[in-house]
Short mmCIF file of C-alpha atoms and ligand atoms in Angstrom, two decimals:
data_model
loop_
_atom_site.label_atom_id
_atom_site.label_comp_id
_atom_site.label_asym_id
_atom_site.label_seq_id
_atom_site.Cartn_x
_atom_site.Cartn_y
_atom_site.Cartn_z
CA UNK O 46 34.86 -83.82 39.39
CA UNK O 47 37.43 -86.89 39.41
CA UNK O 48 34.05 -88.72 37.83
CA UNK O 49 34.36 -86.47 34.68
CA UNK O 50 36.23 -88.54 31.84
CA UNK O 51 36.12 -86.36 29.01
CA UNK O 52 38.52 -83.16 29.50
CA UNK O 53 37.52 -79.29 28.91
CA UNK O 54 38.37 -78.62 25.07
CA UNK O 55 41.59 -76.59 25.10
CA UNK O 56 38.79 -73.66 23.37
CA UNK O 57 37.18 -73.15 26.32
CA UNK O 58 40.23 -72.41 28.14
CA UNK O 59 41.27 -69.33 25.77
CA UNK O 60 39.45 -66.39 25.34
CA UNK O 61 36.65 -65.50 23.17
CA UNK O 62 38.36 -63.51 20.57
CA UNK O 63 35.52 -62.25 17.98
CA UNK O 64 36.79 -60.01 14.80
CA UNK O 65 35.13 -56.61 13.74
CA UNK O 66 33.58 -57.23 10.10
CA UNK O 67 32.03 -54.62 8.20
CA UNK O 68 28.69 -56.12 7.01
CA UNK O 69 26.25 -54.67 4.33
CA UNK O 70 24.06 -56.98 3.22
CA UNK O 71 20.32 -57.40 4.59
CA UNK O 72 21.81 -59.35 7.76
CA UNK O 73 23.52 -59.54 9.94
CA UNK O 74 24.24 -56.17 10.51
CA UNK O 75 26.90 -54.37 12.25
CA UNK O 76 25.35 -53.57 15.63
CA UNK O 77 25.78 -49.79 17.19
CA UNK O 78 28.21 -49.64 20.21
CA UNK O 79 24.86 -48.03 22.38
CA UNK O 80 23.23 -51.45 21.71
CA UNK O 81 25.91 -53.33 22.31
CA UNK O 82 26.47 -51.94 25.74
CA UNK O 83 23.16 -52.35 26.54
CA UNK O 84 23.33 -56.01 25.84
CA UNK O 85 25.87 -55.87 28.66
CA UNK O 86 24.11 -54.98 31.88
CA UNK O 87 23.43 -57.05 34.57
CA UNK O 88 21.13 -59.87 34.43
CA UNK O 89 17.98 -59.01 36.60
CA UNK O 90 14.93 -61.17 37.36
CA UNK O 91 11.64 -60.99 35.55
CA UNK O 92 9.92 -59.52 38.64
CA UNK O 93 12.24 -57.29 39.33
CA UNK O 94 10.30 -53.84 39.41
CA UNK O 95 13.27 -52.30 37.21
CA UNK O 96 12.20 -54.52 35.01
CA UNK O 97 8.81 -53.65 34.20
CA UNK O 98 9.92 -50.22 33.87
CA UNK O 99 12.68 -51.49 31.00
CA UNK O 100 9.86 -53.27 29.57
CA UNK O 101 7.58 -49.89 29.82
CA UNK O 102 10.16 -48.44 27.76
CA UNK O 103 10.89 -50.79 25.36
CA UNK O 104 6.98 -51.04 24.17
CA UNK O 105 7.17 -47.04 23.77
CA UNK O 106 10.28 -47.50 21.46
CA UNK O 107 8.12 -50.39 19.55
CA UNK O 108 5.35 -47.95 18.92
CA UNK O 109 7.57 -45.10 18.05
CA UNK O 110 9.56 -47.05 15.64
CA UNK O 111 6.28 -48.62 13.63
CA UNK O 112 4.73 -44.96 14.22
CA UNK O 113 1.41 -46.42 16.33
CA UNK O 114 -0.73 -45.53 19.04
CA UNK O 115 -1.18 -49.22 19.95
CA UNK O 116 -0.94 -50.56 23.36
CA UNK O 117 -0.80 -54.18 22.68
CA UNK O 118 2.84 -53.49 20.65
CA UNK O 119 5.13 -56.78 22.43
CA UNK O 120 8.28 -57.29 21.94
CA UNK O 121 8.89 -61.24 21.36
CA UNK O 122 12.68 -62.24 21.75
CA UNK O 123 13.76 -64.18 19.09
CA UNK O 124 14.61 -64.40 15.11
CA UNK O 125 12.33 -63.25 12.41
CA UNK O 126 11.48 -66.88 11.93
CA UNK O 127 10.22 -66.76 15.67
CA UNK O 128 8.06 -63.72 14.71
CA UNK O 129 6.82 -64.81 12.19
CA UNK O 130 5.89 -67.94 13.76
CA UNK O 131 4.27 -66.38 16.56
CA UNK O 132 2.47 -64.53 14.41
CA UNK O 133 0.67 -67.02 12.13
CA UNK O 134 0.52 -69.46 15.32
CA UNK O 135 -2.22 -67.26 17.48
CA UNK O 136 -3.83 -66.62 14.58
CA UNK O 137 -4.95 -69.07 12.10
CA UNK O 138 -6.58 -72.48 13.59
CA UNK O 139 -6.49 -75.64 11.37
CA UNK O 140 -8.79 -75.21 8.42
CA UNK O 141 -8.63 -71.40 8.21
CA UNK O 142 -8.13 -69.97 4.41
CA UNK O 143 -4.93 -67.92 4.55
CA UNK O 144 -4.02 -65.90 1.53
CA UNK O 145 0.11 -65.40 1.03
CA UNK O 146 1.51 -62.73 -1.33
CA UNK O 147 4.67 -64.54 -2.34
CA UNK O 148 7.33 -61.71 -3.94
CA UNK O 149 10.08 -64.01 -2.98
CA UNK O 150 11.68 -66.86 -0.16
CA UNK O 151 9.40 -64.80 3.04
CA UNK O 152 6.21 -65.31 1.45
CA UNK O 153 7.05 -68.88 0.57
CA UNK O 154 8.17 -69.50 4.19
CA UNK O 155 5.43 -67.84 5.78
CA UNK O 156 2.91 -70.08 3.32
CA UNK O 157 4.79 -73.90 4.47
CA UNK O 158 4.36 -72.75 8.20
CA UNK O 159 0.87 -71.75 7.65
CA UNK O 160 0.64 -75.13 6.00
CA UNK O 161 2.25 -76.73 8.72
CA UNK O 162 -0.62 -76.21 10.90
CA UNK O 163 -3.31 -77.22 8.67
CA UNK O 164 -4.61 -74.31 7.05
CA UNK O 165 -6.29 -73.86 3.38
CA UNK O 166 -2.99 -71.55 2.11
CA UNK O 167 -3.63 -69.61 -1.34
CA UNK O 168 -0.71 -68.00 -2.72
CA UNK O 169 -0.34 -64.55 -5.14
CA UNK O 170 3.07 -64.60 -6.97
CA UNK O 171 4.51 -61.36 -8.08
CA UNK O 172 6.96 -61.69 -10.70
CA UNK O 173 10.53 -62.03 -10.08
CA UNK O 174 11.49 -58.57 -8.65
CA UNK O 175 8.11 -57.23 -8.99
CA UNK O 176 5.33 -56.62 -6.58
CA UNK O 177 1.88 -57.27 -6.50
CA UNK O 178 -1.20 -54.32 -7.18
CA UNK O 179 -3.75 -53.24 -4.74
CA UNK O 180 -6.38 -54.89 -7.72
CA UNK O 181 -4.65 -57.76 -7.57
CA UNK O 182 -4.52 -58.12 -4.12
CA UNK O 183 -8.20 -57.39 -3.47
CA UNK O 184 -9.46 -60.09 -6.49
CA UNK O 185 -7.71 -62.34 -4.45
CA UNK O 186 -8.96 -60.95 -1.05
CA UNK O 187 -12.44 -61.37 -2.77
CA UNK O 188 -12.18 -64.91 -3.76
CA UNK O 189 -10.47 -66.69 -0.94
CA UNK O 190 -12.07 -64.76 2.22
CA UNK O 191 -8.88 -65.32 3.89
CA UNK O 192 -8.41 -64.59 7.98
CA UNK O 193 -5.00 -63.55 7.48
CA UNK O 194 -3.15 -61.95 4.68
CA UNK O 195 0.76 -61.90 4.73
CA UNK O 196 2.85 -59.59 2.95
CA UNK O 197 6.94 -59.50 2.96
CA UNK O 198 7.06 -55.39 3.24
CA UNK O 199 11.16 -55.70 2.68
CA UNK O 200 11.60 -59.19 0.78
CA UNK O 201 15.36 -59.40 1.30
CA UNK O 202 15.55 -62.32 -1.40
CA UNK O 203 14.74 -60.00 -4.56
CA UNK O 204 15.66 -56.55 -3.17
CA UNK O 205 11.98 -54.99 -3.65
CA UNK O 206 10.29 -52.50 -1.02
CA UNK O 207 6.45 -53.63 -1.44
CA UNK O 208 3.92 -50.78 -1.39
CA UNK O 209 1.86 -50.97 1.80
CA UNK O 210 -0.38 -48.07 1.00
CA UNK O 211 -3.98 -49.13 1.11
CA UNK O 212 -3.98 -52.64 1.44
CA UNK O 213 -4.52 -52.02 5.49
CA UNK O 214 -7.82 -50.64 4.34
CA UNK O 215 -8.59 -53.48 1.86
CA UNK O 216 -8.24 -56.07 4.48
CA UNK O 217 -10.46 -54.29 6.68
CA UNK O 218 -12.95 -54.38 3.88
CA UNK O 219 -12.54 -58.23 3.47
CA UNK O 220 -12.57 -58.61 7.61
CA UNK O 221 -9.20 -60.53 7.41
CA UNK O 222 -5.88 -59.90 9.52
CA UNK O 223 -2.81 -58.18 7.66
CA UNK O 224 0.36 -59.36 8.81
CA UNK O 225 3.33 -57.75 7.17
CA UNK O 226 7.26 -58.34 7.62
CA UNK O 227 9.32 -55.75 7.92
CA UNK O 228 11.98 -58.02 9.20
CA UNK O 229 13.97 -56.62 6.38
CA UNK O 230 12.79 -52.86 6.19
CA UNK O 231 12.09 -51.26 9.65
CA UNK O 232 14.39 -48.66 10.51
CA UNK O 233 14.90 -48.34 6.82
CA UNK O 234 11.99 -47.41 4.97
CA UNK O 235 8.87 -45.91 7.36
CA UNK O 236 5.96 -48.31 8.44
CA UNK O 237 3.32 -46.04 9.06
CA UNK O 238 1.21 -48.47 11.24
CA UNK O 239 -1.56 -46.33 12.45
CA UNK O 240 -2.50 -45.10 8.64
CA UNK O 241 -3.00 -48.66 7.81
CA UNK O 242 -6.52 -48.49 8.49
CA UNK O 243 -7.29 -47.72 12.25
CA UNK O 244 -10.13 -50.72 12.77
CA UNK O 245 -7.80 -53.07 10.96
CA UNK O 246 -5.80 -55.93 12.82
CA UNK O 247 -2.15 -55.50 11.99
CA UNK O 248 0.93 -57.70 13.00
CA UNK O 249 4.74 -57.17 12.41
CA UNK O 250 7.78 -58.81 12.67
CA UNK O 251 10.53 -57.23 12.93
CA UNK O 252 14.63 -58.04 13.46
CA UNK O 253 16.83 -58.78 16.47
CA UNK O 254 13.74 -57.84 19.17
CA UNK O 255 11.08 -59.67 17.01
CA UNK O 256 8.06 -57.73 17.10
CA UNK O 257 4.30 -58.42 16.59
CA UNK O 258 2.15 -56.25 17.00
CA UNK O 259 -1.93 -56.15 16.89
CA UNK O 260 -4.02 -52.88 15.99
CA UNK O 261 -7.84 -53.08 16.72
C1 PLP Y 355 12.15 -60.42 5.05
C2 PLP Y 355 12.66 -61.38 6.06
N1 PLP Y 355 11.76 -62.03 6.84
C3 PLP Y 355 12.16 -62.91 7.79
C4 PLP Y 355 13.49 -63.20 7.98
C5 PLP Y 355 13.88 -64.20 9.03
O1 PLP Y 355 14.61 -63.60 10.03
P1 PLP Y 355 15.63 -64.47 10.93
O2 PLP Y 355 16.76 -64.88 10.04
O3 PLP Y 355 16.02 -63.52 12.01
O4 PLP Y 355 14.87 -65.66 11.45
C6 PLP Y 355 14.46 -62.56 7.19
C7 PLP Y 355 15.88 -62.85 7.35
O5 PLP Y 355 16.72 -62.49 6.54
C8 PLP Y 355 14.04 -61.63 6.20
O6 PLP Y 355 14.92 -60.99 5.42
#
């Protein structure tokens, strides 16, 4: 160690001392004491057999909580941004039309990083605070054939809990993915996933375990 020349800072020497803040904004939340805990077991290996079990469990939770019968439901560990990513990433190849309701920031964010990877991005802007209609949504469906359509179900930027109803069955009718966050709303308000229109491809994100999900 004598080769070390710059000390340990006196911080790492104390301990961690974090305070209890009561937070009520869309995030970060307060976290319960269950989860918490949880987040305190031992460290086990991926092919530990425990672990596939955990795993097991955890997908069973993922359908409960988006109320689906869906196999593929995966957990992805990582931000909203990282679902979100994920998402648009294994779906849309370079030159792709995708079509972005933008209700606020998400829909803007989720149009740059389908940008990012070279796809033909048309947006649908909802006034400020308001939503978009299931007419407006299918012109739009109509005119750009897109292979994806992403909708912010809780837009945390303006406040405003998008309808869902039918649009599942509208992109099914326009053969296009529907990816919705509920980054903001899950838990919340109920994401009926399975009444979204069964032969439709679905994906969300959600918060803390980022989750996609794909109905087919
Ligand atoms: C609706 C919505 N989508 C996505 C995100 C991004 O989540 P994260 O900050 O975990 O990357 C947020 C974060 O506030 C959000 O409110």
């Amino acid at each position: 160690m004598s080769s070390l020349t710059i000390p340990p800072p006196p911080c790492l020497q104390k301990r961690l001392l974090v305070p209890h803040r009561y937070m009520f904004g869309p995030g970060p939340s307060n976290v319960p004491t269950r989860i918490l805990e949880a987040g305190a077991k031992p460290v086990i290996g991926h092919m530990h057999p425990e672990i596939f079990e955990i795993m097991n469990d955890i997908k069973s939770g993922i359908r409960y909580v988006f109320q689906t019968q869906n196999k593929v439901s995966l957990a992805v560990s990582g931000t909203g941004h990282t679902a979100m990513e994920c998402a648009i990433f294994n779906t849309v190849e370079p030159g792709d039309s995708v079509l972005v309701a933008v209700n606020g920031i998400w829909g803007e964010r989720a149009a740059d990083m389908a940008e990012r990877i070279g796809a033909r991005v048309n947006t649908i802007v909802a006034p400020p605070g308001g939503y978009l209609t299931n007419a407006d949504i299918e012109k739009a469906l109509s005119k750009h054939s897109p292979v994806l359509f992403f909708l912010a179900h809780g837009e945390s930027s303006t406040g405003v809990l998008h309808p869902l109803e039918g649009i599942g069955d509208l992109c099914h009718k326009y053969n296009c993915l529907f990816l919705v966050d509920s980054v903001a709303s899950i838990g919340g308000a109920p994401v009926y996933m399975d009444q979204q229109g069964s032969h439709n491809n679905v994906f969300v994100c959600v918060y803390v375990f980022v989750c996609s999900q794909i109905i087919s």
